[in-house]
Amino acid sequence: MLFKEELLHFIWQFRLYQSLDLFSADGEKIRVVGVGQHNKNAGPDFLYSKIQIGLAEWVGHVEIHLTGQDWYQHQHDSDPAYNNVILHVIWENLIPCRRADGTEIPTLILSHYVDANVLVNYSELISSKRWIPCAKQLPEVDGLLKLNLLQRMSIERLELKFDAVQKYLASHQSDWEKAAFMLLCRSFGMKVNAEAFLKLAELIDIKLFQKFRADKVKIEALCFGQAGFLEEDEGDDYYLSLQLTYRHLKAVYHFNQMNAEEWKFLRMRPYNFPTYRIAQLCCFYAEFPSFFSKIIEMDAATNFTAFFKPFTMHVYWENHFRFSKTTNRHSTNWSPAFIEHLVINCFSVLVFSYGKYSDNPMFIEKAIRWLSDLKPEKNSITEKFKELGLQAKNASDSQALLHLYARYCEKKNCLDCSIGLSILKRKI
C-alpha cells in the first residue's frame, strides 16, 4: 500500500502502534515516554522527544522516514542539525544510519507494530470519491467529538482572518480605521467581487471620507470614480453629476483608478451588483467616516439591525441597480441577511482581531458570542454537512463547517482532523 510520510508522523504523534512491546532493530527495548513536538519546519520531525532505549533514557529528536535509505537521500548524514536525533523511525528497508559525527542511530521499524486496520482505514479515507473523504463514516462519529471540532474550527477560522487583518495593519502603519475599511470592503464584495472591492479599498484615502462628510455627492463620486464606473461618455443626470465631481477630485488629488472591467455582474442577484453595493458603502461612510470605534463598542450582535436602520441610500438606487438602467421600484433598506453577513465576516473578525492584537480577552469573547448568537448561514456546504448529521446551530458552527471543508476535507487533510483520527483508530 502506498502512502506518504505524513501518515507515519500521524501514527507516531498519536501512538497508533503497539507501544508495550517496542524493540529497536538491534533488539533493545524501547519505551516512548514522550513523542516530542511535531516540527513542520526545517530539521528533525519531532523535537525534544523522551525515549528510553534499553536502560538509558534519552531526550532529543526523532526523525521519521518511509525507508532507511531516505536518511542518506535527504543528506541528514552530513547535516549537524541531525546530530541530536536519538531515534530513527522507518516503515521498511532497514539500513544502518549514522549522524554527521559518525555515530550510529538506533532504528525502530514501525511496520512491525502498527495494526493493519490503521492502513485500511487510511486507504479508505484517502481513496474516497465521496463529497468529503469521511462521508460514509461521519454519521457514526461521536457527537461530543464533532462539537469540539466545530469549536476548534470556528476559532481557527477567526485566527486565519486575524492574520489577514495583521497584513492590512502592517501595510498601513497600524491604522485600524484603514484595516477596518479594507475588511468591510472585502465583505461587501461577497465571494465574487471580494478581490475587486479590496483593490478599491487600497485606492481610496479614507481621510477623504471625513473631509467630505457633509457632501455625500463627493463621497459617491470618489468611490464610483475610483472603481472605474464613471468613464462613460453618456449617462443620466445623476451619473453625469458624479462624473463631473470625480473629474474635479481627480485633478486635485491625482488618483489612480480601477478599470470597470475588473468587476463582475454575471449570474448574481441585482442586490449584489457591485454598483449597488458601492452605493451602500457610500451611505455607510457618509454616516460613519470613522466606524471602527463604533463597532468595537457595540454590545450585542442583534443591535446591528438598529445600527443600520438610519442609513439611507440616494433615491436614484430605488429604481436602479446599475447606472442608466432603470428598474421597477424596489426597497433600499438594508436586508437582515446582508447585515448578518457583515457581522459574521467583518465586524466579529474586527473585534476578535482587536482583542488578539491588544491582548484583551473581552473583545475575543465578544466576537465569539456574536457568532454564537446569530443563526447559521445556509449554503450548499452547510446543507451537505447537515445531510451527514453535522448540523450548524449558529453562525459560529456554519463558519466552522466552511473552514473544515475548505482547509481539511477538500484537501484531504484527514491526518490533521480529529474526525480523521477517530476513524483511523477504529478497531485497533
XYZ file of C-alpha atoms in Angstrom:
428
model
C 0.000 0.000 0.000
C 1.385 3.404 -0.984
C 1.173 6.275 1.483
C 3.053 9.434 2.380
C 5.476 10.034 5.211
C 2.847 12.245 6.866
C 0.919 9.109 7.827
C 3.921 7.871 9.803
C 4.134 11.253 11.546
C 0.471 10.864 12.440
C 0.917 7.297 13.704
C 3.885 8.363 15.830
C 2.239 11.519 17.200
C -0.950 9.753 18.282
C 0.724 6.463 19.271
C -1.254 4.340 16.830
C 1.069 1.394 17.376
C 1.548 -1.403 19.919
C 3.521 0.640 22.415
C 4.141 -2.027 25.085
C 6.495 -4.251 23.101
C 8.692 -1.973 21.013
C 12.218 -3.054 20.147
C 14.944 -1.410 18.113
C 16.359 -3.167 15.061
C 19.243 -4.235 17.347
C 16.837 -5.846 19.813
C 16.917 -3.207 22.558
C 13.685 -2.493 24.431
C 12.151 0.905 23.534
C 9.687 2.892 25.631
C 8.293 6.154 24.252
C 7.985 8.435 27.280
C 7.166 11.498 25.170
C 6.675 11.636 21.392
C 8.033 15.205 21.225
C 6.877 18.359 19.466
C 5.824 17.893 15.850
C 8.111 20.089 13.767
C 6.719 21.242 10.413
C 9.719 23.440 9.657
C 13.273 22.503 8.670
C 15.017 19.988 10.883
C 14.055 16.695 12.545
C 10.383 15.718 12.501
C 9.804 15.581 16.276
C 11.766 17.732 18.701
C 12.632 17.115 22.353
C 11.269 13.588 22.431
C 11.890 11.456 25.502
C 12.788 7.862 24.628
C 14.029 5.032 26.837
C 16.304 2.680 24.885
C 17.476 -0.266 26.919
C 18.291 1.066 30.382
C 19.104 4.607 29.240
C 16.588 7.435 28.881
C 17.349 9.954 26.137
C 15.997 13.407 25.359
C 16.470 14.540 21.779
C 14.918 14.469 18.337
C 13.165 11.786 16.288
C 13.416 11.574 12.505
C 10.815 9.609 10.546
C 11.161 8.156 7.034
C 9.406 5.631 4.849
C 12.675 3.752 4.241
C 16.115 3.632 5.779
C 17.684 4.944 2.571
C 15.812 8.239 2.949
C 18.260 9.243 5.692
C 21.045 9.394 3.126
C 18.904 10.621 0.226
C 17.957 13.652 2.345
C 21.653 14.084 3.278
C 20.991 14.027 7.019
C 24.250 12.122 7.481
C 26.185 15.308 6.670
C 23.886 17.782 8.439
C 24.903 18.720 12.022
C 21.267 19.703 12.716
C 20.551 15.973 12.929
C 23.311 15.126 15.410
C 20.760 15.255 18.242
C 18.498 12.629 16.652
C 18.110 9.837 19.224
C 15.823 7.544 17.220
C 15.292 6.895 13.513
C 11.750 5.632 12.840
C 11.180 3.932 9.483
C 8.500 1.818 7.851
C 10.735 -0.623 5.982
C 14.128 -1.305 4.335
C 16.451 -1.194 7.307
C 19.991 0.054 6.764
C 22.390 1.420 9.408
C 22.187 5.225 9.618
C 24.879 7.494 11.019
C 24.946 11.083 12.206
C 27.347 13.690 10.818
C 29.671 12.923 13.745
C 29.838 9.253 12.670
C 27.776 7.727 15.487
C 25.050 5.224 14.611
C 21.385 5.945 15.400
C 19.041 3.326 16.885
C 16.255 2.430 14.430
C 12.632 1.474 15.066
C 10.843 -0.378 12.236
C 7.302 0.893 12.782
C 5.576 -1.506 10.371
C 6.150 -4.319 12.886
C 3.902 -2.608 15.435
C 1.056 -0.953 13.504
C -2.336 -2.639 13.293
C -3.439 -3.317 9.702
C -6.742 -1.533 10.373
C -4.926 1.806 10.561
C -3.732 1.404 6.973
C -7.088 0.054 5.780
C -8.969 2.979 7.346
C -6.447 5.466 5.948
C -6.681 3.991 2.458
C -10.467 4.161 2.571
C -10.352 7.841 3.513
C -7.727 8.955 1.015
C -9.137 6.980 -1.917
C -12.727 8.048 -1.223
C -14.580 9.606 -4.178
C -17.389 10.913 -1.972
C -18.149 14.597 -1.357
C -15.805 14.507 1.644
C -13.470 11.594 2.453
C -15.320 10.619 5.642
C -18.866 10.970 4.261
C -19.503 7.280 4.895
C -18.143 7.246 8.462
C -19.145 10.751 9.646
C -22.696 9.881 10.816
C -21.189 7.327 13.228
C -18.624 9.695 14.793
C -19.178 10.629 18.449
C -21.318 13.760 18.883
C -19.079 15.336 21.532
C -16.074 14.955 19.242
C -17.986 16.753 16.466
C -18.960 19.558 18.856
C -15.367 20.047 19.988
C -14.187 20.029 16.382
C -16.663 22.754 15.403
C -15.495 24.945 18.272
C -11.882 24.457 17.225
C -12.621 25.151 13.544
C -14.524 28.354 14.368
C -11.594 29.748 16.366
C -9.118 28.579 13.736
C -11.087 30.456 11.060
C -11.064 33.632 13.163
C -7.319 33.216 13.720
C -6.809 32.893 9.969
C -8.782 36.078 9.344
C -6.786 37.814 12.073
C -3.676 37.015 10.021
C -5.224 38.930 7.102
C -6.058 41.899 9.361
C -2.462 41.938 10.602
C -1.284 42.213 6.994
C -3.646 45.156 6.422
C -2.257 46.829 9.548
C 1.336 46.163 8.505
C 0.687 47.751 5.097
C -0.938 50.866 6.575
C 1.083 51.919 9.609
C -1.151 50.064 12.106
C -4.155 52.199 11.103
C -7.197 50.319 12.439
C -9.646 52.519 10.527
C -7.947 51.632 7.237
C -7.792 47.942 8.160
C -11.486 48.061 9.085
C -12.304 49.721 5.754
C -10.427 47.053 3.823
C -12.144 44.211 5.658
C -15.540 45.883 5.239
C -14.985 46.381 1.510
C -13.953 42.762 1.085
C -17.154 41.702 2.849
C -19.252 43.969 0.620
C -17.848 42.161 -2.398
C -19.182 38.818 -1.172
C -17.229 35.986 -2.807
C -17.336 37.039 -6.465
C -16.142 40.649 -6.125
C -14.161 40.371 -2.882
C -10.776 40.999 -4.508
C -12.082 43.881 -6.626
C -13.535 45.552 -3.524
C -10.247 45.014 -1.704
C -8.403 46.735 -4.549
C -10.884 49.613 -4.362
C -10.192 49.920 -0.626
C -6.470 50.233 -1.340
C -7.122 53.062 -3.817
C -9.271 55.190 -1.501
C -7.786 57.514 1.105
C -10.277 57.141 3.969
C -9.290 60.535 5.375
C -11.276 61.977 2.472
C -14.462 60.432 3.906
C -14.058 62.622 6.981
C -13.237 65.626 4.821
C -16.294 65.087 2.564
C -18.687 64.065 5.352
C -21.054 66.982 4.699
C -21.119 66.270 0.955
C -22.458 62.806 0.040
C -22.047 63.541 -3.670
C -18.276 63.793 -3.240
C -18.171 60.518 -1.306
C -20.176 58.771 -4.036
C -18.085 60.348 -6.795
C -14.891 59.285 -5.026
C -15.957 55.640 -4.639
C -17.574 55.161 -8.042
C -14.786 57.048 -9.796
C -12.026 55.037 -8.158
C -13.919 51.861 -9.071
C -13.771 52.897 -12.739
C -17.531 53.306 -13.197
C -17.522 56.982 -14.240
C -15.747 56.746 -17.599
C -18.733 56.504 -19.996
C -19.358 59.352 -22.454
C -23.113 59.364 -21.853
C -25.388 58.881 -18.858
C -28.346 60.224 -16.903
C -28.203 63.366 -14.763
C -27.126 61.542 -11.587
C -24.324 59.761 -13.410
C -23.076 62.928 -15.125
C -23.076 64.887 -11.856
C -20.924 62.200 -10.211
C -18.646 62.116 -13.236
C -18.133 65.891 -13.164
C -17.412 65.837 -9.424
C -14.959 62.970 -9.764
C -13.048 64.668 -12.586
C -12.591 67.685 -10.339
C -11.417 65.493 -7.434
C -9.044 63.587 -9.697
C -7.494 66.827 -10.934
C -6.875 67.881 -7.330
C -5.727 64.565 -5.812
C -4.197 62.815 -8.866
C -5.940 59.483 -8.257
C -5.086 56.132 -9.776
C -8.313 54.278 -10.538
C -9.571 50.808 -11.394
C -10.899 49.571 -14.709
C -14.647 48.867 -14.768
C -13.942 45.508 -16.434
C -12.460 44.262 -13.155
C -15.968 43.997 -11.678
C -18.306 41.025 -12.187
C -22.078 41.231 -12.704
C -22.946 37.893 -14.305
C -25.024 35.263 -12.515
C -25.708 37.250 -9.365
C -28.718 38.855 -7.729
C -29.077 42.562 -8.611
C -28.746 43.477 -4.919
C -25.208 42.073 -5.093
C -24.231 44.087 -8.174
C -21.026 45.964 -7.305
C -22.581 49.303 -8.273
C -25.409 48.796 -5.769
C -23.039 47.610 -3.035
C -20.749 50.608 -3.615
C -23.776 52.884 -3.231
C -24.496 51.194 0.122
C -20.869 51.589 1.145
C -21.085 55.304 0.380
C -24.147 55.876 2.549
C -22.469 53.910 5.366
C -19.339 56.059 5.299
C -21.329 59.255 4.885
C -22.791 58.496 8.330
C -19.676 56.992 9.938
C -16.429 58.056 8.245
C -14.626 56.581 11.278
C -16.646 53.495 12.149
C -14.082 51.229 13.820
C -14.621 52.651 17.320
C -18.395 52.290 16.865
C -18.032 48.603 16.075
C -15.828 47.626 18.999
C -18.163 49.493 21.373
C -21.191 47.537 20.137
C -22.503 45.109 22.736
C -24.798 42.546 21.097
C -24.897 41.231 17.538
C -28.645 41.872 17.428
C -28.009 45.618 17.871
C -26.670 45.906 14.343
C -30.141 45.887 12.780
C -30.983 49.129 14.579
C -27.488 50.446 13.849
C -28.040 50.185 10.083
C -31.631 51.438 10.027
C -30.835 55.192 9.643
C -28.531 54.633 6.650
C -30.415 55.792 3.555
C -29.177 55.453 0.001
C -29.592 58.086 -2.695
C -33.116 57.902 -4.176
C -31.537 57.040 -7.531
C -30.990 53.487 -6.289
C -34.688 52.956 -5.612
C -35.127 52.167 -9.312
C -31.561 51.339 -10.371
C -29.031 48.594 -9.677
C -26.619 49.874 -12.329
C -26.047 53.283 -13.844
C -28.502 54.407 -16.535
C -30.531 51.149 -16.396
C -33.933 51.808 -14.870
C -35.751 49.030 -12.987
C -39.040 48.688 -11.156
C -39.057 50.443 -7.791
C -37.508 48.312 -5.046
C -36.590 48.643 -1.389
C -33.207 50.100 -0.491
C -33.422 49.051 3.153
C -30.500 47.018 4.426
C -31.627 43.406 4.419
C -31.244 41.435 7.688
C -29.357 38.743 5.758
C -26.747 41.208 4.470
C -26.342 42.812 7.898
C -25.726 39.367 9.393
C -23.241 38.672 6.598
C -21.309 41.806 7.616
C -21.410 40.892 11.315
C -20.112 37.389 10.575
C -17.448 38.249 8.007
C -16.363 41.728 9.065
C -17.460 43.054 12.451
C -16.856 39.901 14.509
C -13.487 39.484 12.782
C -12.536 43.082 13.592
C -13.455 42.707 17.255
C -11.673 39.347 17.538
C -8.589 40.760 15.800
C -8.515 43.815 18.048
C -8.730 41.525 21.073
C -5.823 39.418 19.806
C -3.782 42.470 18.832
C -4.315 44.243 22.167
C -4.239 41.013 24.211
C -7.712 41.787 25.572
C -9.856 38.646 26.057
C -13.007 40.766 26.489
C -13.086 41.537 22.763
C -12.215 37.960 21.802
C -15.094 36.641 23.902
C -17.439 39.275 22.468
C -16.664 38.239 18.886
C -17.255 34.574 19.712
C -20.525 35.474 21.449
C -21.733 37.430 18.418
C -21.209 34.430 16.162
C -22.914 32.130 18.661
C -25.937 34.464 18.862
C -26.574 34.618 15.111
C -28.435 31.962 13.176
C -26.360 29.688 10.925
C -25.631 30.556 7.319
C -27.293 28.412 4.689
C -25.308 27.333 1.664
C -24.501 24.184 -0.271
C -21.699 23.201 2.111
C -23.668 23.563 5.354
C -26.616 21.743 3.775
C -24.451 18.792 2.716
C -22.937 18.536 6.184
C -26.477 18.608 7.582
C -27.363 15.604 5.414
C -24.415 13.778 7.003
C -25.603 14.572 10.519
C -23.310 17.534 11.203
C -25.738 20.423 11.547
C -24.822 24.031 12.302
C -26.798 25.509 15.197
C -25.465 29.059 14.862
C -23.149 31.223 12.759
C -20.117 30.030 14.699
C -20.920 26.473 13.597
C -21.577 27.399 9.968
C -18.277 29.295 9.802
C -16.599 26.248 11.321
C -18.076 23.978 8.649
C -16.912 26.266 5.845
C -13.411 26.250 7.320
C -13.444 22.492 7.878
C -14.435 21.843 4.278
C -12.013 24.315 2.650
C -8.960 23.604 4.801
C -9.338 19.918 5.585
C -11.995 17.947 3.687
C -11.416 19.354 0.209
C -7.630 18.972 0.563
C -7.946 15.549 2.229
C -6.011 16.750 5.260
C -7.632 13.986 7.304
C -4.474 13.470 9.357
C -4.870 16.948 10.864
C -8.540 16.429 11.742
C -9.856 14.895 14.978
C -12.573 13.105 12.998
C -9.871 11.605 10.797
C -8.010 10.487 13.928
C -11.111 8.822 15.359
C -11.689 6.941 12.093
C -8.080 5.770 11.840
C -8.184 4.468 15.429
C -11.189 2.229 14.781
C -10.760 -1.483 15.504
C -7.199 -1.063 16.732
